[in-house]
Structures are given as C-alpha cells and as structure tokens.
Amino acid sequence: MKTVSLSEAKTRLSELLTIAERGGEVTITRRGRPIARIVAVMVSPAPALTQQERVAGIFTRLREMRHGRTLSGSLREAIEDGRD
C-alpha cells in the first residue's frame, strides 16, 4: 500500500489512479493522518446475451426505428450489432 500527502496526491492523481486500476491501494494523508483511500471499483460484468436475445434486440430496435420511435442509436449501429 502506497501512502502520499494530500499535496502530492493533487499533483500525481493520474498516476495514483493507475496504481488503483492495477489492483493497488493508495492512502492519502493530511498532516500525517490518513484521510482517504483510493482503490479500484469492482464492476461485475454484464451477463452475456445469447445469440437469440441479441437478434431479438436488433429486430426490436429496427421496428422502433421504422415506426419513428428510435430510443437510441442509429440504423448503422443496429447493423453493426448484427454483424458482431
């Protein structure tokens, strides 16, 4: 675990975030007393969709586009999704 002063953390924030991304931990101190800790956020991956679910989603987006109810994305994005 790495410990840095508040003033050092201000000037090296990007480097400290990289340390956290790689699984490290950084403690920030003010006047020698710990005040904060930088650690990576653990994000659980989204569940993988089956091919059938992906195709159904693509057709839903295309239907919405055809009826003028495009919620997000474009026709090109829908086509690219189908190619993946």
mmCIF file of N, CA and C in Angstrom:
data_model
loop_
_atom_site.group_PDB
_atom_site.id
_atom_site.type_symbol
_atom_site.label_atom_id
_atom_site.label_comp_id
_atom_site.label_asym_id
_atom_site.label_seq_id
_atom_site.Cartn_x
_atom_site.Cartn_y
_atom_site.Cartn_z
ATOM 1 N N MET A 1 0.852 -1.176 0.000
ATOM 2 C CA MET A 1 0.000 0.000 0.000
ATOM 3 C C MET A 1 0.894 1.235 0.000
ATOM 4 N N LYS A 2 0.560 2.159 -0.861
ATOM 5 C CA LYS A 2 1.313 3.398 -1.015
ATOM 6 C C LYS A 2 0.621 4.497 -0.210
ATOM 7 N N THR A 3 1.415 5.356 0.428
ATOM 8 C CA THR A 3 0.887 6.479 1.194
ATOM 9 C C THR A 3 1.477 7.764 0.653
ATOM 10 N N VAL A 4 0.607 8.751 0.375
ATOM 11 C CA VAL A 4 1.064 10.041 -0.139
ATOM 12 C C VAL A 4 0.347 11.164 0.594
ATOM 13 N N SER A 5 0.995 12.332 0.631
ATOM 14 C CA SER A 5 0.368 13.505 1.244
ATOM 15 C C SER A 5 -0.689 14.073 0.296
ATOM 16 N N LEU A 6 -1.555 14.889 0.837
ATOM 17 C CA LEU A 6 -2.615 15.496 0.036
ATOM 18 C C LEU A 6 -2.040 16.332 -1.100
ATOM 19 N N SER A 7 -1.018 17.123 -0.814
ATOM 20 C CA SER A 7 -0.441 17.963 -1.876
ATOM 21 C C SER A 7 0.191 17.106 -2.974
ATOM 22 N N GLU A 8 0.822 15.995 -2.592
ATOM 23 C CA GLU A 8 1.409 15.096 -3.591
ATOM 24 C C GLU A 8 0.305 14.423 -4.407
ATOM 25 N N ALA A 9 -0.792 14.054 -3.755
ATOM 26 C CA ALA A 9 -1.917 13.421 -4.457
ATOM 27 C C ALA A 9 -2.508 14.367 -5.498
ATOM 28 N N LYS A 10 -2.562 15.653 -5.182
ATOM 29 C CA LYS A 10 -3.100 16.630 -6.131
ATOM 30 C C LYS A 10 -2.269 16.676 -7.410
ATOM 31 N N THR A 11 -0.964 16.589 -7.270
ATOM 32 C CA THR A 11 -0.101 16.701 -8.451
ATOM 33 C C THR A 11 0.075 15.379 -9.179
ATOM 34 N N ARG A 12 -0.183 14.249 -8.517
ATOM 35 C CA ARG A 12 0.048 12.943 -9.132
ATOM 36 C C ARG A 12 -1.220 12.098 -9.218
ATOM 37 N N LEU A 13 -2.377 12.731 -9.273
ATOM 38 C CA LEU A 13 -3.644 11.998 -9.238
ATOM 39 C C LEU A 13 -3.748 10.946 -10.333
ATOM 40 N N SER A 14 -3.385 11.291 -11.555
ATOM 41 C CA SER A 14 -3.485 10.344 -12.663
ATOM 42 C C SER A 14 -2.644 9.092 -12.392
ATOM 43 N N GLU A 15 -1.446 9.288 -11.912
ATOM 44 C CA GLU A 15 -0.559 8.150 -11.596
ATOM 45 C C GLU A 15 -1.149 7.302 -10.465
ATOM 46 N N LEU A 16 -1.717 7.938 -9.466
ATOM 47 C CA LEU A 16 -2.309 7.208 -8.340
ATOM 48 C C LEU A 16 -3.526 6.407 -8.783
ATOM 49 N N LEU A 17 -4.313 6.958 -9.700
ATOM 50 C CA LEU A 17 -5.464 6.217 -10.230
ATOM 51 C C LEU A 17 -5.015 4.997 -11.029
ATOM 52 N N THR A 18 -3.917 5.126 -11.737
ATOM 53 C CA THR A 18 -3.370 3.987 -12.482
ATOM 54 C C THR A 18 -2.958 2.880 -11.519
ATOM 55 N N ILE A 19 -2.361 3.258 -10.406
ATOM 56 C CA ILE A 19 -1.973 2.266 -9.393
ATOM 57 C C ILE A 19 -3.215 1.524 -8.901
ATOM 58 N N ALA A 20 -4.287 2.266 -8.626
ATOM 59 C CA ALA A 20 -5.524 1.644 -8.152
ATOM 60 C C ALA A 20 -6.125 0.734 -9.213
ATOM 61 N N GLU A 21 -6.112 1.173 -10.473
ATOM 62 C CA GLU A 21 -6.656 0.349 -11.571
ATOM 63 C C GLU A 21 -5.943 -0.988 -11.659
ATOM 64 N N ARG A 22 -4.681 -0.990 -11.335
ATOM 65 C CA ARG A 22 -3.881 -2.223 -11.416
ATOM 66 C C ARG A 22 -3.964 -3.066 -10.153
ATOM 67 N N GLY A 23 -4.897 -2.710 -9.269
ATOM 68 C CA GLY A 23 -5.123 -3.515 -8.071
ATOM 69 C C GLY A 23 -4.440 -2.989 -6.826
ATOM 70 N N GLY A 24 -3.730 -1.889 -6.934
ATOM 71 C CA GLY A 24 -3.057 -1.315 -5.776
ATOM 72 C C GLY A 24 -3.998 -0.481 -4.931
ATOM 73 N N GLU A 25 -3.448 0.035 -3.848
ATOM 74 C CA GLU A 25 -4.218 0.851 -2.933
ATOM 75 C C GLU A 25 -3.354 2.035 -2.525
ATOM 76 N N VAL A 26 -3.935 3.215 -2.487
ATOM 77 C CA VAL A 26 -3.196 4.423 -2.138
ATOM 78 C C VAL A 26 -3.928 5.118 -0.992
ATOM 79 N N THR A 27 -3.187 5.442 0.066
ATOM 80 C CA THR A 27 -3.749 6.185 1.190
ATOM 81 C C THR A 27 -3.267 7.624 1.095
ATOM 82 N N ILE A 28 -4.195 8.564 1.240
ATOM 83 C CA ILE A 28 -3.858 9.982 1.203
ATOM 84 C C ILE A 28 -3.896 10.520 2.634
ATOM 85 N N THR A 29 -2.855 11.262 2.986
ATOM 86 C CA THR A 29 -2.764 11.797 4.337
ATOM 87 C C THR A 29 -2.807 13.318 4.323
ATOM 88 N N ARG A 30 -3.292 13.881 5.414
ATOM 89 C CA ARG A 30 -3.238 15.325 5.637
ATOM 90 C C ARG A 30 -2.571 15.517 6.997
ATOM 91 N N ARG A 31 -1.447 16.226 6.968
ATOM 92 C CA ARG A 31 -0.653 16.443 8.182
ATOM 93 C C ARG A 31 -0.303 15.136 8.872
ATOM 94 N N GLY A 32 0.006 14.121 8.049
ATOM 95 C CA GLY A 32 0.445 12.830 8.578
ATOM 96 C C GLY A 32 -0.665 11.891 9.009
ATOM 97 N N ARG A 33 -1.920 12.322 8.905
ATOM 98 C CA ARG A 33 -3.043 11.464 9.315
ATOM 99 C C ARG A 33 -3.803 10.993 8.086
ATOM 100 N N PRO A 34 -4.113 9.703 7.992
ATOM 101 C CA PRO A 34 -4.857 9.187 6.835
ATOM 102 C C PRO A 34 -6.250 9.806 6.759
ATOM 103 N N ILE A 35 -6.611 10.264 5.542
ATOM 104 C CA ILE A 35 -7.947 10.854 5.368
ATOM 105 C C ILE A 35 -8.755 10.185 4.259
ATOM 106 N N ALA A 36 -8.075 9.516 3.339
ATOM 107 C CA ALA A 36 -8.808 8.881 2.233
ATOM 108 C C ALA A 36 -7.985 7.740 1.662
ATOM 109 N N ARG A 37 -8.678 6.866 0.950
ATOM 110 C CA ARG A 37 -8.019 5.746 0.303
ATOM 111 C C ARG A 37 -8.543 5.641 -1.125
ATOM 112 N N ILE A 38 -7.635 5.424 -2.071
ATOM 113 C CA ILE A 38 -8.013 5.228 -3.474
ATOM 114 C C ILE A 38 -7.872 3.749 -3.784
ATOM 115 N N VAL A 39 -8.967 3.131 -4.200
ATOM 116 C CA VAL A 39 -8.973 1.724 -4.598
ATOM 117 C C VAL A 39 -9.802 1.592 -5.864
ATOM 118 N N ALA A 40 -9.597 0.520 -6.589
ATOM 119 C CA ALA A 40 -10.360 0.283 -7.816
ATOM 120 C C ALA A 40 -11.804 -0.070 -7.482
ATOM 121 N N VAL A 41 -12.721 0.342 -8.329
ATOM 122 C CA VAL A 41 -14.127 -0.015 -8.197
ATOM 123 C C VAL A 41 -14.303 -1.380 -8.842
ATOM 124 N N MET A 42 -14.938 -2.278 -8.140
ATOM 125 C CA MET A 42 -15.169 -3.615 -8.675
ATOM 126 C C MET A 42 -16.512 -3.611 -9.388
ATOM 127 N N VAL A 43 -16.472 -3.770 -10.705
ATOM 128 C CA VAL A 43 -17.683 -3.778 -11.514
ATOM 129 C C VAL A 43 -17.901 -5.187 -12.026
ATOM 130 N N SER A 44 -19.070 -5.728 -11.737
ATOM 131 C CA SER A 44 -19.352 -7.073 -12.229
ATOM 132 C C SER A 44 -19.754 -6.991 -13.696
ATOM 133 N N PRO A 45 -19.251 -7.911 -14.510
ATOM 134 C CA PRO A 45 -19.577 -7.871 -15.931
ATOM 135 C C PRO A 45 -21.057 -8.159 -16.174
ATOM 136 N N ALA A 46 -21.577 -7.557 -17.210
ATOM 137 C CA ALA A 46 -22.971 -7.801 -17.582
ATOM 138 C C ALA A 46 -23.105 -9.237 -18.082
ATOM 139 N N PRO A 47 -24.212 -9.866 -17.789
ATOM 140 C CA PRO A 47 -24.393 -11.234 -18.266
ATOM 141 C C PRO A 47 -24.400 -11.274 -19.798
ATOM 142 N N ALA A 48 -23.771 -12.285 -20.345
ATOM 143 C CA ALA A 48 -23.693 -12.417 -21.801
ATOM 144 C C ALA A 48 -25.062 -12.791 -22.364
ATOM 145 N N LEU A 49 -25.426 -12.159 -23.465
ATOM 146 C CA LEU A 49 -26.694 -12.465 -24.119
ATOM 147 C C LEU A 49 -26.503 -13.632 -25.073
ATOM 148 N N THR A 50 -27.539 -14.417 -25.205
ATOM 149 C CA THR A 50 -27.491 -15.479 -26.202
ATOM 150 C C THR A 50 -27.671 -14.832 -27.573
ATOM 151 N N GLN A 51 -27.329 -15.570 -28.616
ATOM 152 C CA GLN A 51 -27.483 -15.026 -29.964
ATOM 153 C C GLN A 51 -28.946 -14.716 -30.240
ATOM 154 N N GLN A 52 -29.825 -15.545 -29.754
ATOM 155 C CA GLN A 52 -31.257 -15.324 -29.961
ATOM 156 C C GLN A 52 -31.702 -14.013 -29.297
ATOM 157 N N GLU A 53 -31.212 -13.729 -28.094
ATOM 158 C CA GLU A 53 -31.564 -12.489 -27.400
ATOM 159 C C GLU A 53 -31.011 -11.271 -28.135
ATOM 160 N N ARG A 54 -29.789 -11.387 -28.659
ATOM 161 C CA ARG A 54 -29.191 -10.286 -29.407
ATOM 162 C C ARG A 54 -29.990 -9.987 -30.671
ATOM 163 N N VAL A 55 -30.363 -11.038 -31.401
ATOM 164 C CA VAL A 55 -31.125 -10.858 -32.644
ATOM 165 C C VAL A 55 -32.490 -10.241 -32.332
ATOM 166 N N ALA A 56 -33.135 -10.708 -31.274
ATOM 167 C CA ALA A 56 -34.435 -10.149 -30.892
ATOM 168 C C ALA A 56 -34.297 -8.665 -30.565
ATOM 169 N N GLY A 57 -33.230 -8.290 -29.880
ATOM 170 C CA GLY A 57 -32.997 -6.890 -29.553
ATOM 171 C C GLY A 57 -32.777 -6.038 -30.787
ATOM 172 N N ILE A 58 -32.066 -6.591 -31.756
ATOM 173 C CA ILE A 58 -31.811 -5.864 -33.006
ATOM 174 C C ILE A 58 -33.114 -5.627 -33.755
ATOM 175 N N PHE A 59 -33.950 -6.668 -33.841
ATOM 176 C CA PHE A 59 -35.233 -6.511 -34.541
ATOM 177 C C PHE A 59 -36.135 -5.518 -33.814
ATOM 178 N N THR A 60 -36.092 -5.511 -32.497
ATOM 179 C CA THR A 60 -36.884 -4.542 -31.733
ATOM 180 C C THR A 60 -36.437 -3.127 -32.061
ATOM 181 N N ARG A 61 -35.113 -2.897 -32.096
ATOM 182 C CA ARG A 61 -34.595 -1.566 -32.433
ATOM 183 C C ARG A 61 -34.987 -1.168 -33.846
ATOM 184 N N LEU A 62 -34.917 -2.092 -34.793
ATOM 185 C CA LEU A 62 -35.278 -1.788 -36.174
ATOM 186 C C LEU A 62 -36.765 -1.440 -36.288
ATOM 187 N N ARG A 63 -37.635 -2.190 -35.563
ATOM 188 C CA ARG A 63 -39.066 -1.890 -35.567
ATOM 189 C C ARG A 63 -39.330 -0.503 -35.004
ATOM 190 N N GLU A 64 -38.642 -0.160 -33.919
ATOM 191 C CA GLU A 64 -38.819 1.163 -33.314
ATOM 192 C C GLU A 64 -38.387 2.258 -34.286
ATOM 193 N N MET A 65 -37.307 2.009 -35.013
ATOM 194 C CA MET A 65 -36.831 2.993 -35.996
ATOM 195 C C MET A 65 -37.856 3.162 -37.117
ATOM 196 N N ARG A 66 -38.420 2.036 -37.572
ATOM 197 C CA ARG A 66 -39.379 2.078 -38.668
ATOM 198 C C ARG A 66 -40.613 2.865 -38.272
ATOM 199 N N HIS A 67 -41.012 2.771 -37.013
ATOM 200 C CA HIS A 67 -42.200 3.466 -36.532
ATOM 201 C C HIS A 67 -41.876 4.843 -35.965
ATOM 202 N N GLY A 68 -40.640 5.285 -36.146
ATOM 203 C CA GLY A 68 -40.258 6.618 -35.694
ATOM 204 C C GLY A 68 -40.098 6.751 -34.201
ATOM 205 N N ARG A 69 -39.901 5.630 -33.525
ATOM 206 C CA ARG A 69 -39.748 5.686 -32.074
ATOM 207 C C ARG A 69 -38.329 5.308 -31.675
ATOM 208 N N THR A 70 -37.360 5.812 -32.369
ATOM 209 C CA THR A 70 -35.977 5.468 -32.072
ATOM 210 C C THR A 70 -35.634 5.929 -30.665
ATOM 211 N N LEU A 71 -35.277 4.994 -29.821
ATOM 212 C CA LEU A 71 -34.920 5.332 -28.448
ATOM 213 C C LEU A 71 -33.457 5.737 -28.352
ATOM 214 N N SER A 72 -32.603 5.003 -29.033
ATOM 215 C CA SER A 72 -31.177 5.339 -29.025
ATOM 216 C C SER A 72 -30.507 4.630 -30.189
ATOM 217 N N GLY A 73 -29.356 5.156 -30.592
ATOM 218 C CA GLY A 73 -28.612 4.511 -31.656
ATOM 219 C C GLY A 73 -29.114 4.905 -33.025
ATOM 220 N N SER A 74 -28.521 4.271 -34.021
ATOM 221 C CA SER A 74 -28.880 4.558 -35.398
ATOM 222 C C SER A 74 -29.012 3.246 -36.152
ATOM 223 N N LEU A 75 -29.465 3.338 -37.383
ATOM 224 C CA LEU A 75 -29.581 2.148 -38.214
ATOM 225 C C LEU A 75 -28.212 1.509 -38.400
ATOM 226 N N ARG A 76 -27.193 2.333 -38.622
ATOM 227 C CA ARG A 76 -25.832 1.803 -38.794
ATOM 228 C C ARG A 76 -25.384 1.007 -37.558
ATOM 229 N N GLU A 77 -25.686 1.524 -36.343
ATOM 230 C CA GLU A 77 -25.325 0.809 -35.103
ATOM 231 C C GLU A 77 -26.056 -0.522 -35.019
ATOM 232 N N ALA A 78 -27.327 -0.536 -35.418
ATOM 233 C CA ALA A 78 -28.097 -1.780 -35.369
ATOM 234 C C ALA A 78 -27.497 -2.800 -36.332
ATOM 235 N N ILE A 79 -27.092 -2.341 -37.507
ATOM 236 C CA ILE A 79 -26.486 -3.236 -38.488
ATOM 237 C C ILE A 79 -25.158 -3.772 -37.952
ATOM 238 N N GLU A 80 -24.357 -2.892 -37.366
ATOM 239 C CA GLU A 80 -23.072 -3.308 -36.805
ATOM 240 C C GLU A 80 -23.266 -4.304 -35.673
ATOM 241 N N ASP A 81 -24.296 -4.108 -34.838
ATOM 242 C CA ASP A 81 -24.598 -5.057 -33.772
ATOM 243 C C ASP A 81 -24.894 -6.427 -34.345
ATOM 244 N N GLY A 82 -25.612 -6.453 -35.458
ATOM 245 C CA GLY A 82 -25.953 -7.727 -36.096
ATOM 246 C C GLY A 82 -24.747 -8.443 -36.662
ATOM 247 N N ARG A 83 -23.717 -7.684 -37.027
ATOM 248 C CA ARG A 83 -22.513 -8.301 -37.586
ATOM 249 C C ARG A 83 -21.617 -8.908 -36.520
ATOM 250 N N ASP A 84 -21.741 -8.447 -35.275
ATOM 251 C CA ASP A 84 -20.884 -8.949 -34.204
ATOM 252 C C ASP A 84 -21.161 -10.364 -33.847
#
